[in-house]
Short mmCIF file of C-alpha atoms and ligand atoms in Angstrom, two decimals:
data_model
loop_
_atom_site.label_atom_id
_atom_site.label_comp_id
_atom_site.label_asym_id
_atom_site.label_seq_id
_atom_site.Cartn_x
_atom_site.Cartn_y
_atom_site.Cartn_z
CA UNK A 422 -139.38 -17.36 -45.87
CA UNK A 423 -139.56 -20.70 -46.91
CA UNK A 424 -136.92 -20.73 -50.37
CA UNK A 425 -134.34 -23.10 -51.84
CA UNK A 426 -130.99 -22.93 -50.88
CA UNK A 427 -129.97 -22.40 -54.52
CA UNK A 428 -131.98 -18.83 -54.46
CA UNK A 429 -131.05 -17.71 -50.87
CA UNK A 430 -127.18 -17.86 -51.91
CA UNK A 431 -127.65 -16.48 -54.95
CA UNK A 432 -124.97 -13.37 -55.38
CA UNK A 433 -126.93 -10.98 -57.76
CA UNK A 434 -124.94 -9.71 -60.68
CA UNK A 435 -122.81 -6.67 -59.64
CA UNK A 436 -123.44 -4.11 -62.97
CA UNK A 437 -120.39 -1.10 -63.46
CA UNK A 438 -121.32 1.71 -61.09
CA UNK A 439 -123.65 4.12 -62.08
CA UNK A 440 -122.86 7.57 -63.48
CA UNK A 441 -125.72 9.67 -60.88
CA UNK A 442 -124.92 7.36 -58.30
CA UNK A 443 -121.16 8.30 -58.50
CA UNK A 444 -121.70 11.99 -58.82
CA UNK A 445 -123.64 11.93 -55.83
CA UNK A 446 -121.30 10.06 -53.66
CA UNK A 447 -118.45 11.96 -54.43
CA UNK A 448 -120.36 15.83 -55.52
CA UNK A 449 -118.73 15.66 -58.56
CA UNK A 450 -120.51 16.61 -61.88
CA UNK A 451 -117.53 15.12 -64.59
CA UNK A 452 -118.30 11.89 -64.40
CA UNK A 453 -116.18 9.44 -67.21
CA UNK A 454 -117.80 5.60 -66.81
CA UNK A 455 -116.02 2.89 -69.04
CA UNK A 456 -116.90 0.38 -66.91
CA UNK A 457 -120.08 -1.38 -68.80
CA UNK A 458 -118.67 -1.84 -72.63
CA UNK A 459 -121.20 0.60 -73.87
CA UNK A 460 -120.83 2.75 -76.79
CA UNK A 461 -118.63 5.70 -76.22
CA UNK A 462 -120.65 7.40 -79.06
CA UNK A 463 -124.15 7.60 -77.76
CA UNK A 464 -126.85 6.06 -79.67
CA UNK A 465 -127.04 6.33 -83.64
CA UNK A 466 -128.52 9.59 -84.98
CA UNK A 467 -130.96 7.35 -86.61
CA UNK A 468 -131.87 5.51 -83.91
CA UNK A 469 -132.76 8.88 -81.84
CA UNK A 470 -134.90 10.05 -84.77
CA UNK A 471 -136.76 6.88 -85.20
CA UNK A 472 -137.52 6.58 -81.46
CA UNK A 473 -138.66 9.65 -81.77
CA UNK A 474 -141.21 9.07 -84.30
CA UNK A 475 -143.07 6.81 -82.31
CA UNK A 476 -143.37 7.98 -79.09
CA UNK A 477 -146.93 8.84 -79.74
CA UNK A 478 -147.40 5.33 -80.22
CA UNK A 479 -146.66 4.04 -76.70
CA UNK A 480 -150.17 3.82 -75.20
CA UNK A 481 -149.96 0.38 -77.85
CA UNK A 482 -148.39 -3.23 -76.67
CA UNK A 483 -145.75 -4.03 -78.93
CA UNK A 484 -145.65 -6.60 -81.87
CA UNK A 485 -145.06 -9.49 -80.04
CA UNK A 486 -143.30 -10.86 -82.80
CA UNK A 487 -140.50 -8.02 -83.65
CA UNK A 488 -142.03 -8.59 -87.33
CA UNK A 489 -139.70 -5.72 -88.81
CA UNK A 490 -136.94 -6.04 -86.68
CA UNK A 491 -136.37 -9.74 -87.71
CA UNK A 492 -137.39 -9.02 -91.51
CA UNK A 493 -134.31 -6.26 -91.61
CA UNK A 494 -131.74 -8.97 -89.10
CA UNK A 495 -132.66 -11.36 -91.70
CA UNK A 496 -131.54 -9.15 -94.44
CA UNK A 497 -128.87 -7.35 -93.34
CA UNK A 498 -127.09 -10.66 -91.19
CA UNK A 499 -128.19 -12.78 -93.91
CA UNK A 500 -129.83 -15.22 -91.57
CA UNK A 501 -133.23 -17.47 -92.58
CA UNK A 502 -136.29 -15.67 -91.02
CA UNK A 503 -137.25 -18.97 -88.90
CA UNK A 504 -133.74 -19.22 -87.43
CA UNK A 505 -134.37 -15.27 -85.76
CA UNK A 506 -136.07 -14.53 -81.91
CA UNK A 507 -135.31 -11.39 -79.94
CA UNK A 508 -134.83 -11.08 -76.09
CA UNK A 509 -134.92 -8.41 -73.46
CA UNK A 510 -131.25 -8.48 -73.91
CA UNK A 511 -128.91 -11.73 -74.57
CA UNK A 512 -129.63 -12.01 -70.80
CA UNK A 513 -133.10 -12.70 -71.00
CA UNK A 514 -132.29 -15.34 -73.76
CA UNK A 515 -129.66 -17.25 -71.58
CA UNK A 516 -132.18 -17.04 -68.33
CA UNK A 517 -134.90 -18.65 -70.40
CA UNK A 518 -132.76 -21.25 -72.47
CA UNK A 519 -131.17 -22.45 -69.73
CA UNK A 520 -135.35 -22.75 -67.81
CA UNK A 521 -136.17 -24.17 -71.31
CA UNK A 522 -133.48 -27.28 -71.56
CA UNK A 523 -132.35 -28.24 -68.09
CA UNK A 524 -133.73 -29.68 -65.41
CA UNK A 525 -132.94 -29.03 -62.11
CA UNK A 526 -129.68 -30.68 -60.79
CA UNK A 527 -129.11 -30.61 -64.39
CA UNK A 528 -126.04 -28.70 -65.55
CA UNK A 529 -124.46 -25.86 -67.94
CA UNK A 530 -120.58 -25.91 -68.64
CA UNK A 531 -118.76 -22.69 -69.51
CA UNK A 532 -115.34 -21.33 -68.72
CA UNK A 533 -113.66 -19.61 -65.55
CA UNK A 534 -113.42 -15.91 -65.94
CA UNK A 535 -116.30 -16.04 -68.30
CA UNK A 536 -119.68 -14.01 -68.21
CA UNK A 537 -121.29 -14.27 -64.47
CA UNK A 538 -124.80 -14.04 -66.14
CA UNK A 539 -124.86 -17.78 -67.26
CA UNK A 540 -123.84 -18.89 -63.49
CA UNK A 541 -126.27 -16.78 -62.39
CA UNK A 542 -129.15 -17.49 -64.77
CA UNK A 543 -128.61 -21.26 -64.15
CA UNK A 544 -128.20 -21.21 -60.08
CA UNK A 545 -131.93 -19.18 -60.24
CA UNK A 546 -132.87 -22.32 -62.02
CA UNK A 547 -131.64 -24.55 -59.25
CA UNK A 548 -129.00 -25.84 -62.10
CA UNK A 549 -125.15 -26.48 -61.97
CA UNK A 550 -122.54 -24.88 -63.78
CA UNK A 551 -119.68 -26.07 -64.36
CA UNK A 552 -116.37 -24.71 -65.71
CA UNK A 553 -113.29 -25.35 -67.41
CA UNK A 554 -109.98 -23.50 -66.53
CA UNK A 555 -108.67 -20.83 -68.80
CA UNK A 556 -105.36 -21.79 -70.43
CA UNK A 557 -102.40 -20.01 -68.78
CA UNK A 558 -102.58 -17.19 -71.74
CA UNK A 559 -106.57 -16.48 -70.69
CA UNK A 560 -108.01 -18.14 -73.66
CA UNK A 561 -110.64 -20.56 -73.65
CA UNK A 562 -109.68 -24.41 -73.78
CA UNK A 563 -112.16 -26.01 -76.29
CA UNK A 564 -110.61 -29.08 -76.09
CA UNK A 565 -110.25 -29.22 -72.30
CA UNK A 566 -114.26 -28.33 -72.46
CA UNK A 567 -114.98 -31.31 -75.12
CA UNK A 568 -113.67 -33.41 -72.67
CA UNK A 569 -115.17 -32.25 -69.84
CA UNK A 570 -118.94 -32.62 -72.03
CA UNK A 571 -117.94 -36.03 -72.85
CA UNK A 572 -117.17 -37.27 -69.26
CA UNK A 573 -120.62 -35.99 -67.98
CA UNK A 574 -124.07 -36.35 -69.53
CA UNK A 575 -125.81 -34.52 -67.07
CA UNK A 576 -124.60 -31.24 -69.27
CA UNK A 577 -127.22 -29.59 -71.26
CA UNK A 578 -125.72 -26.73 -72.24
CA UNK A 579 -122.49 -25.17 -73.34
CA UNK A 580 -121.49 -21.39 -73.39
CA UNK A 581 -119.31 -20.08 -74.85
CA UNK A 582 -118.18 -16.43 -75.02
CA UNK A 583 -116.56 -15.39 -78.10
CA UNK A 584 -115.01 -13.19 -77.66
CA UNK A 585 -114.96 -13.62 -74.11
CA UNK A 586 -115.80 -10.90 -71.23
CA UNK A 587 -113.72 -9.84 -68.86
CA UNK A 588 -110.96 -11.26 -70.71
CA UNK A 589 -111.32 -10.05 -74.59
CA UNK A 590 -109.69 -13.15 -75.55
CA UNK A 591 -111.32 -15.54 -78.40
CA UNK A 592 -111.10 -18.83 -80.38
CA UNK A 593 -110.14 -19.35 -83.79
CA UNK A 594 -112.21 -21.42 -86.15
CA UNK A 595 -110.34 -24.11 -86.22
CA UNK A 596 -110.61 -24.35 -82.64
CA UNK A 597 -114.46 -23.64 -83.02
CA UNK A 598 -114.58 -26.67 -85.64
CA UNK A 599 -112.79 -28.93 -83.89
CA UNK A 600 -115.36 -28.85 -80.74
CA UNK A 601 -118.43 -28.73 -83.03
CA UNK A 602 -116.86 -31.82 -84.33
CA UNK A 603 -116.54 -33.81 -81.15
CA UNK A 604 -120.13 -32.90 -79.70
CA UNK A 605 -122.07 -31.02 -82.04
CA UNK A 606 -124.12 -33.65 -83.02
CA UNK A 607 -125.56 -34.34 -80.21
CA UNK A 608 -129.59 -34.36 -79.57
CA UNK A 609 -129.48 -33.37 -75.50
CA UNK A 610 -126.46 -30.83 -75.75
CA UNK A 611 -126.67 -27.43 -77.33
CA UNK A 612 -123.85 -25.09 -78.18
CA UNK A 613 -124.39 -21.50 -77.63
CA UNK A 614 -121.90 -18.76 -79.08
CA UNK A 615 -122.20 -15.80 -77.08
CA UNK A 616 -121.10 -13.41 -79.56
CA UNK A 617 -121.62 -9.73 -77.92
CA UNK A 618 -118.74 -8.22 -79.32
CA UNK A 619 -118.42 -9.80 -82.86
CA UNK A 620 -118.20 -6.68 -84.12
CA UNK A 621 -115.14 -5.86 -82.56
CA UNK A 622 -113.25 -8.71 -83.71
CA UNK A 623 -109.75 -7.83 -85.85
CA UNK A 624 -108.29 -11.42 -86.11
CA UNK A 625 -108.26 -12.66 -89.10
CA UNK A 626 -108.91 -16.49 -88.00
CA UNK A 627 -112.18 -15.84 -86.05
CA UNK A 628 -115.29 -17.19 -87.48
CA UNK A 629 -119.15 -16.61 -86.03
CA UNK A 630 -120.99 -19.83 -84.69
CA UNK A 631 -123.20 -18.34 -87.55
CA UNK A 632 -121.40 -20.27 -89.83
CA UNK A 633 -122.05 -23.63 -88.31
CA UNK A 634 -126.03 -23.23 -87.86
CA UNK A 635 -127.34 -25.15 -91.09
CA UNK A 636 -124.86 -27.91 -90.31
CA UNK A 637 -125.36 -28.35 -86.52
CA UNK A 638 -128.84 -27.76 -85.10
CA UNK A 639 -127.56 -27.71 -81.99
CA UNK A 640 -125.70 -24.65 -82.28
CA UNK A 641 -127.24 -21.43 -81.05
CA UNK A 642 -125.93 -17.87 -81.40
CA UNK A 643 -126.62 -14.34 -79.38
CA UNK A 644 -126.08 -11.30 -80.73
CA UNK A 645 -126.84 -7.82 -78.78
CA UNK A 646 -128.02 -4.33 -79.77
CA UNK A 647 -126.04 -3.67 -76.29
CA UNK A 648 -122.73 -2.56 -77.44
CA UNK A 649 -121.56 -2.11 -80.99
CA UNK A 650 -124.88 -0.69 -82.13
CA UNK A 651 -125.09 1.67 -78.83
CA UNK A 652 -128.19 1.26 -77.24
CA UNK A 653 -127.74 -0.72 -74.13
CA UNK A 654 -130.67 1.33 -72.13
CA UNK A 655 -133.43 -0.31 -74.58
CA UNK A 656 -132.73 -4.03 -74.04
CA UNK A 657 -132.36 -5.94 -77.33
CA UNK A 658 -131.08 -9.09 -77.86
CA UNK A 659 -131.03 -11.55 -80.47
CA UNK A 660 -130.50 -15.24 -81.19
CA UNK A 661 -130.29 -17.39 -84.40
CA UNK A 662 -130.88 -21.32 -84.10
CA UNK A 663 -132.60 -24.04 -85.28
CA UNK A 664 -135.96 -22.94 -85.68
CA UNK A 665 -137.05 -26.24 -83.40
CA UNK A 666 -135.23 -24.16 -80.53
CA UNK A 667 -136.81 -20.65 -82.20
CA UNK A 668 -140.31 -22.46 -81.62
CA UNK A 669 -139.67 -23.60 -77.72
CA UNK A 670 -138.43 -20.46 -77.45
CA UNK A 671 -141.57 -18.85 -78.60
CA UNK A 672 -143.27 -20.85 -76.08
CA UNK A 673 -141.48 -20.29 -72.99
CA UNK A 674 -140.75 -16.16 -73.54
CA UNK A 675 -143.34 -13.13 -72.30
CA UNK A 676 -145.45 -12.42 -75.02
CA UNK A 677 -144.24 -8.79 -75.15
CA UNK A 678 -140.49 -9.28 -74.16
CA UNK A 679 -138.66 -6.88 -76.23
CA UNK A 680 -140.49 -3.46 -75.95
CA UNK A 681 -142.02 -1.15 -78.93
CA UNK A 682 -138.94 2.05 -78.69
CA UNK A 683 -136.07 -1.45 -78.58
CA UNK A 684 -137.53 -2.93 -81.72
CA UNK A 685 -138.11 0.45 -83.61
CA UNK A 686 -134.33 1.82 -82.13
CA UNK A 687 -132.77 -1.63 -83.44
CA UNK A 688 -134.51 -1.60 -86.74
CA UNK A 689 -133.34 1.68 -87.22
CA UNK A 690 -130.08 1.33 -85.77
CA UNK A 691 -128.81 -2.00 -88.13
CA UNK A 692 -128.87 -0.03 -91.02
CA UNK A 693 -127.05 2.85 -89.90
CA UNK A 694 -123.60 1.34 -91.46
CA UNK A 695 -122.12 4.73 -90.97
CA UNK A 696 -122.25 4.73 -87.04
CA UNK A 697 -121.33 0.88 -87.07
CA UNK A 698 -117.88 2.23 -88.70
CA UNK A 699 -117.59 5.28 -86.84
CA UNK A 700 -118.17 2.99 -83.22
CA UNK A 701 -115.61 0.37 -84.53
CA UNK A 702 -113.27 3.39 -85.50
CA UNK A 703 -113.52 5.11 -81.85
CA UNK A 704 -112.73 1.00 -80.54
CA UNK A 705 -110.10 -0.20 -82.95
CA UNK A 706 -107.90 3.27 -82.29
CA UNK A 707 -108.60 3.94 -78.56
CA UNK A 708 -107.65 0.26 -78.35
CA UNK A 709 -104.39 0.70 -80.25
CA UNK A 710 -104.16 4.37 -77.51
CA UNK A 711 -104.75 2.32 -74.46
CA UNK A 712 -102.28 -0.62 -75.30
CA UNK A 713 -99.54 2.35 -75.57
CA UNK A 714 -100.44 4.16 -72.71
CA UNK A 715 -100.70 0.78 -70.27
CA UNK A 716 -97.32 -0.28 -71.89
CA UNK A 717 -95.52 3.47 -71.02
CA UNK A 718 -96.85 2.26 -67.55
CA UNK A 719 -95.46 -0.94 -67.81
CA UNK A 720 -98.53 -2.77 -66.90
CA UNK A 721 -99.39 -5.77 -68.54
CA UNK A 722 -102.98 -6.26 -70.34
CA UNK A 723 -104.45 -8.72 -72.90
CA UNK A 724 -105.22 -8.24 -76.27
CA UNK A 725 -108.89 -7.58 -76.75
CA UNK A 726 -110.98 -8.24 -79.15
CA UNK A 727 -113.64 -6.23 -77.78
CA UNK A 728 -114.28 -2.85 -76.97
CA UNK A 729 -112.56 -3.54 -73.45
CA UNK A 730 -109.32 -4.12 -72.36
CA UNK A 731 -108.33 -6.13 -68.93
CA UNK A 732 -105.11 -5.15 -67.67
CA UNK A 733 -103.00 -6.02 -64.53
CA UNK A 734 -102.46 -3.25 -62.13
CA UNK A 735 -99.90 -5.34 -60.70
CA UNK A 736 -101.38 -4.07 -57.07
CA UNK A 737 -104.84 -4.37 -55.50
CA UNK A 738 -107.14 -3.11 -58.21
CA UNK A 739 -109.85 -2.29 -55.71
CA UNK A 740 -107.35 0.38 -54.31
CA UNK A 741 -106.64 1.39 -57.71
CA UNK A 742 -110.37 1.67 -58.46
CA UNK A 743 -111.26 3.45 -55.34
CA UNK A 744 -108.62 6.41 -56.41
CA UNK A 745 -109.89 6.83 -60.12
CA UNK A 746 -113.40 6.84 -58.76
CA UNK A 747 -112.85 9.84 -56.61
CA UNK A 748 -111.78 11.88 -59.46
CA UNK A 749 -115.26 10.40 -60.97
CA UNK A 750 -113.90 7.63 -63.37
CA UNK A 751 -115.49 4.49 -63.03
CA UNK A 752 -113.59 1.28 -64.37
CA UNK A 753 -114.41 -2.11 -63.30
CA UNK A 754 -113.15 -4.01 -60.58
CA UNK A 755 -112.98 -8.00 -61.47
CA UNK A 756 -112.52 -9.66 -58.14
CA UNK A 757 -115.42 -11.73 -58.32
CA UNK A 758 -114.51 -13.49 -61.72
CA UNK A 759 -111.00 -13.89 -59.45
CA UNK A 760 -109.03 -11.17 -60.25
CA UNK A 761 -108.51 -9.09 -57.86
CA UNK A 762 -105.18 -7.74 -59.53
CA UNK A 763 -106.91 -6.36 -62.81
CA UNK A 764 -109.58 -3.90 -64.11
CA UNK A 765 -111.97 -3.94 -67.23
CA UNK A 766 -111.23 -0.28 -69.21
CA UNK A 767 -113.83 0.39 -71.60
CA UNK A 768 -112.78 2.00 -74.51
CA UNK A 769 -113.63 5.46 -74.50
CA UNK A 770 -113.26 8.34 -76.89
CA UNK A 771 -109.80 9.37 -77.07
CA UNK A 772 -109.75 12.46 -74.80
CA UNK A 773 -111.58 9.94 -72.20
CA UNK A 774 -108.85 7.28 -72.47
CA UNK A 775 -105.95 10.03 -72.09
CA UNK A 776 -107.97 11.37 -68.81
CA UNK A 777 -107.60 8.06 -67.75
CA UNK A 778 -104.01 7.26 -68.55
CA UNK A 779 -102.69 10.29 -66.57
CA UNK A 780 -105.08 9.58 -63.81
CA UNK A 781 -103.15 5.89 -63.56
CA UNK A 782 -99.83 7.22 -63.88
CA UNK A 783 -100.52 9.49 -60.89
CA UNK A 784 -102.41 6.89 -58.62
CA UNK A 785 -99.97 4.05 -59.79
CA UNK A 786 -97.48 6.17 -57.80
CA UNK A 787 -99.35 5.92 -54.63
CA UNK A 788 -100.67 2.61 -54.29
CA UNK A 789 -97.86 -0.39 -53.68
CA UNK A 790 -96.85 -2.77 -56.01
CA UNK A 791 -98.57 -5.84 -54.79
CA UNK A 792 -95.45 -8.51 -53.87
C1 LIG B 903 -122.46 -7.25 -72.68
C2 LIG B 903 -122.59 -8.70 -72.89
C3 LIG B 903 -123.78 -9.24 -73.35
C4 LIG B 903 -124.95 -8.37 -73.68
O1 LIG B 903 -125.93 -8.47 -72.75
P1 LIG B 903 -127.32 -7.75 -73.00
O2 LIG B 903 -128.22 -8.41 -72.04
O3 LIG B 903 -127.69 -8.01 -74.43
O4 LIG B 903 -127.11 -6.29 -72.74
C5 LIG B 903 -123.85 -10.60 -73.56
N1 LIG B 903 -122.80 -11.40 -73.33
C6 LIG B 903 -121.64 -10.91 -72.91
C7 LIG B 903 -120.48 -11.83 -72.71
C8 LIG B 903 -121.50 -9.55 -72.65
O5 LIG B 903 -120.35 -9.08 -72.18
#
């Protein structure tokens, strides 16, 4: 087939393994996956009752503009109706803003270890990414990436992850202020805040791009109905910009992008404030579980500020993996962001993360230290 080189050595995203797939593998029916930073609570009640409500109502396309859905995110995220489009998850937004403002041979700059979607999304677009180092403590270098966007106008956009995914790590606001200040006002550059796990966030000096959008049009953010609000199976994800990047948007997207059961689930699921608290609950504490357990095994992990927690297994993780996944627990392996030491642990419910930590003392005893 005739193709570009760009698509032919394209590596497809590798997603967390699936639950049926695993049982069948290994004929086992307990199957515990923390390997895809969804919610370990199952979808709000509400949600479930909404969707339910209109099922008789699928033989209809959906609104093409998520009229409710962005009429409640505007109330409840306090957010200017104008600023507001939805996606097929955050995915589908970063595939089509990267198609929307680069050209090919063009570039986007993010950080190593960060989110393989936006390398992805912008090699299918026959565009360049390129990436600043992590600091030595696996937070991002905002000043290390202001440079780089100085030094090379052939960047059109920026991601960053905040907080960031494999690693959990984030920046502060001042950090965040000080980059907006050196290129935020520029006219070819925009600045997108890939904020999946906002929710998640306990320290006390973060701050949402959200804050910056009436004074910098050139900052975008993404939000997800993915993982706080439990209901990564229906695809919903949202940005908030400048409603001159809304309206390209607009142009550019599927007409029917986010489906009728995503809208009505999300609609119903933003309000549910009681299942927000319970998932950040079951997070904050297992987090606050798994940092004990790892440090009883002497491993060493970061602090998250997600619902995840990367930790070094101080041997060959895929070994490590392998082991857990015959007794049906799926974490994830991280090799291809280039750590082939460490795994991603989801935060579970408790009795999930305690299955886990005696699984990894047991195994931990088997596989060799790695020198
Ligand atoms: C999980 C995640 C998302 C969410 O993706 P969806 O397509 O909305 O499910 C976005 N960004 C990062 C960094 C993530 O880890």
């Amino acid at each position: 087939m005739r193709v570009s080189e760009d698509i032919k050595n394209l590596i497809a995203y590798k997603p967390g393994k699936p639950i049926a797939e695993t049982q069948r593998e290994f004929g086992i029916s307990r199957v515990i996956k923390l390997a895809s930073n969804e919610n370990p609570l199952g979808p709000s009640p509400k949600a479930i009752e909404a969707l339910r409500a209109h099922l008789n109502d699928l033989h209809r396309y959906p609104d093409p503009g998520g009229f409710e859905l962005s009429q409640k995110i505007s109330k409840v995220w306090n957010i200017n109706k104008n600023k507001i489009a939805l996606g097929n998850g955050s995915n589908e937004i970063i595939d089509l803003l990267i198609r929307i403002f680069c050209e090919p041979g063009e570039k986007i700059a993010t950080t190593e270890k960060a989110f393989l979607a936006y390398p992805i999304c912008a090699q299918a677009a026959r565009v360049k990414t390129v990436a600043v180092p992590l600091r030595a403590d696996f937070t991002i270098d905002l000043i290390a990436m202001a440079n780089m966007v100085l030094n090379d106008t052939n960047i059109r956009l920026v991601f960053i992850p905040n907080p960031n995914n494999p690693t959990g790590t984030y920046v502060n606001r001042t950090e965040v202020e000080q980059f907006l200040n050196k290129v935020g006002n520029r006219p070819d550059l925009l600045i997108v805040f890939d904020e999946a796990y906002n929710e998640f966030v306990r320290a006390q000096d973060y701050a949402s791009g959200q804050e910056w959008l009436n004074q910098y049009p050139s900052v975008v953010v993404m939000r997800t109905f993915s993982k706080v609000y439990g209901l990564a199976g229906l695809r919903l994800g949202v940005m908030m910009a400048d409603p001159e990047v809304i309206d390209l948007y607009h142009k550019v997207r599927n007409p029917f992008n986010t489906n009728e059961l995503a809208q009505v689930a999300a609609t119903a699921a933003i309000e549910d404030t009681e299942y927000l608290r319970a998932s950040q609950k079951v997070v904050w504490e297992g987090l606050d579980q798994i940092y004990k357990g790892l440090r009883e095994l002497d491993l060493n992990f970061l602090e998250s500020q997600a619902n995840f927690v990367l930790f070094d297994t101080q041997r060959e993780a895929i070994q490590v993996y392998d082991l857990l996944l015959r007794q049906g627990l799926i974490l994830r392996p991280v090799a291809n962001y280039g750590l082939p030491r460490h795994l991603r642990w989801t935060v579970g419910l408790k009795e999930e993360n305690l299955i886990i930590l005696k699984a990894l003392k047991e195994i931990l005893i088997k596989v060799h230290p790695m020198k």
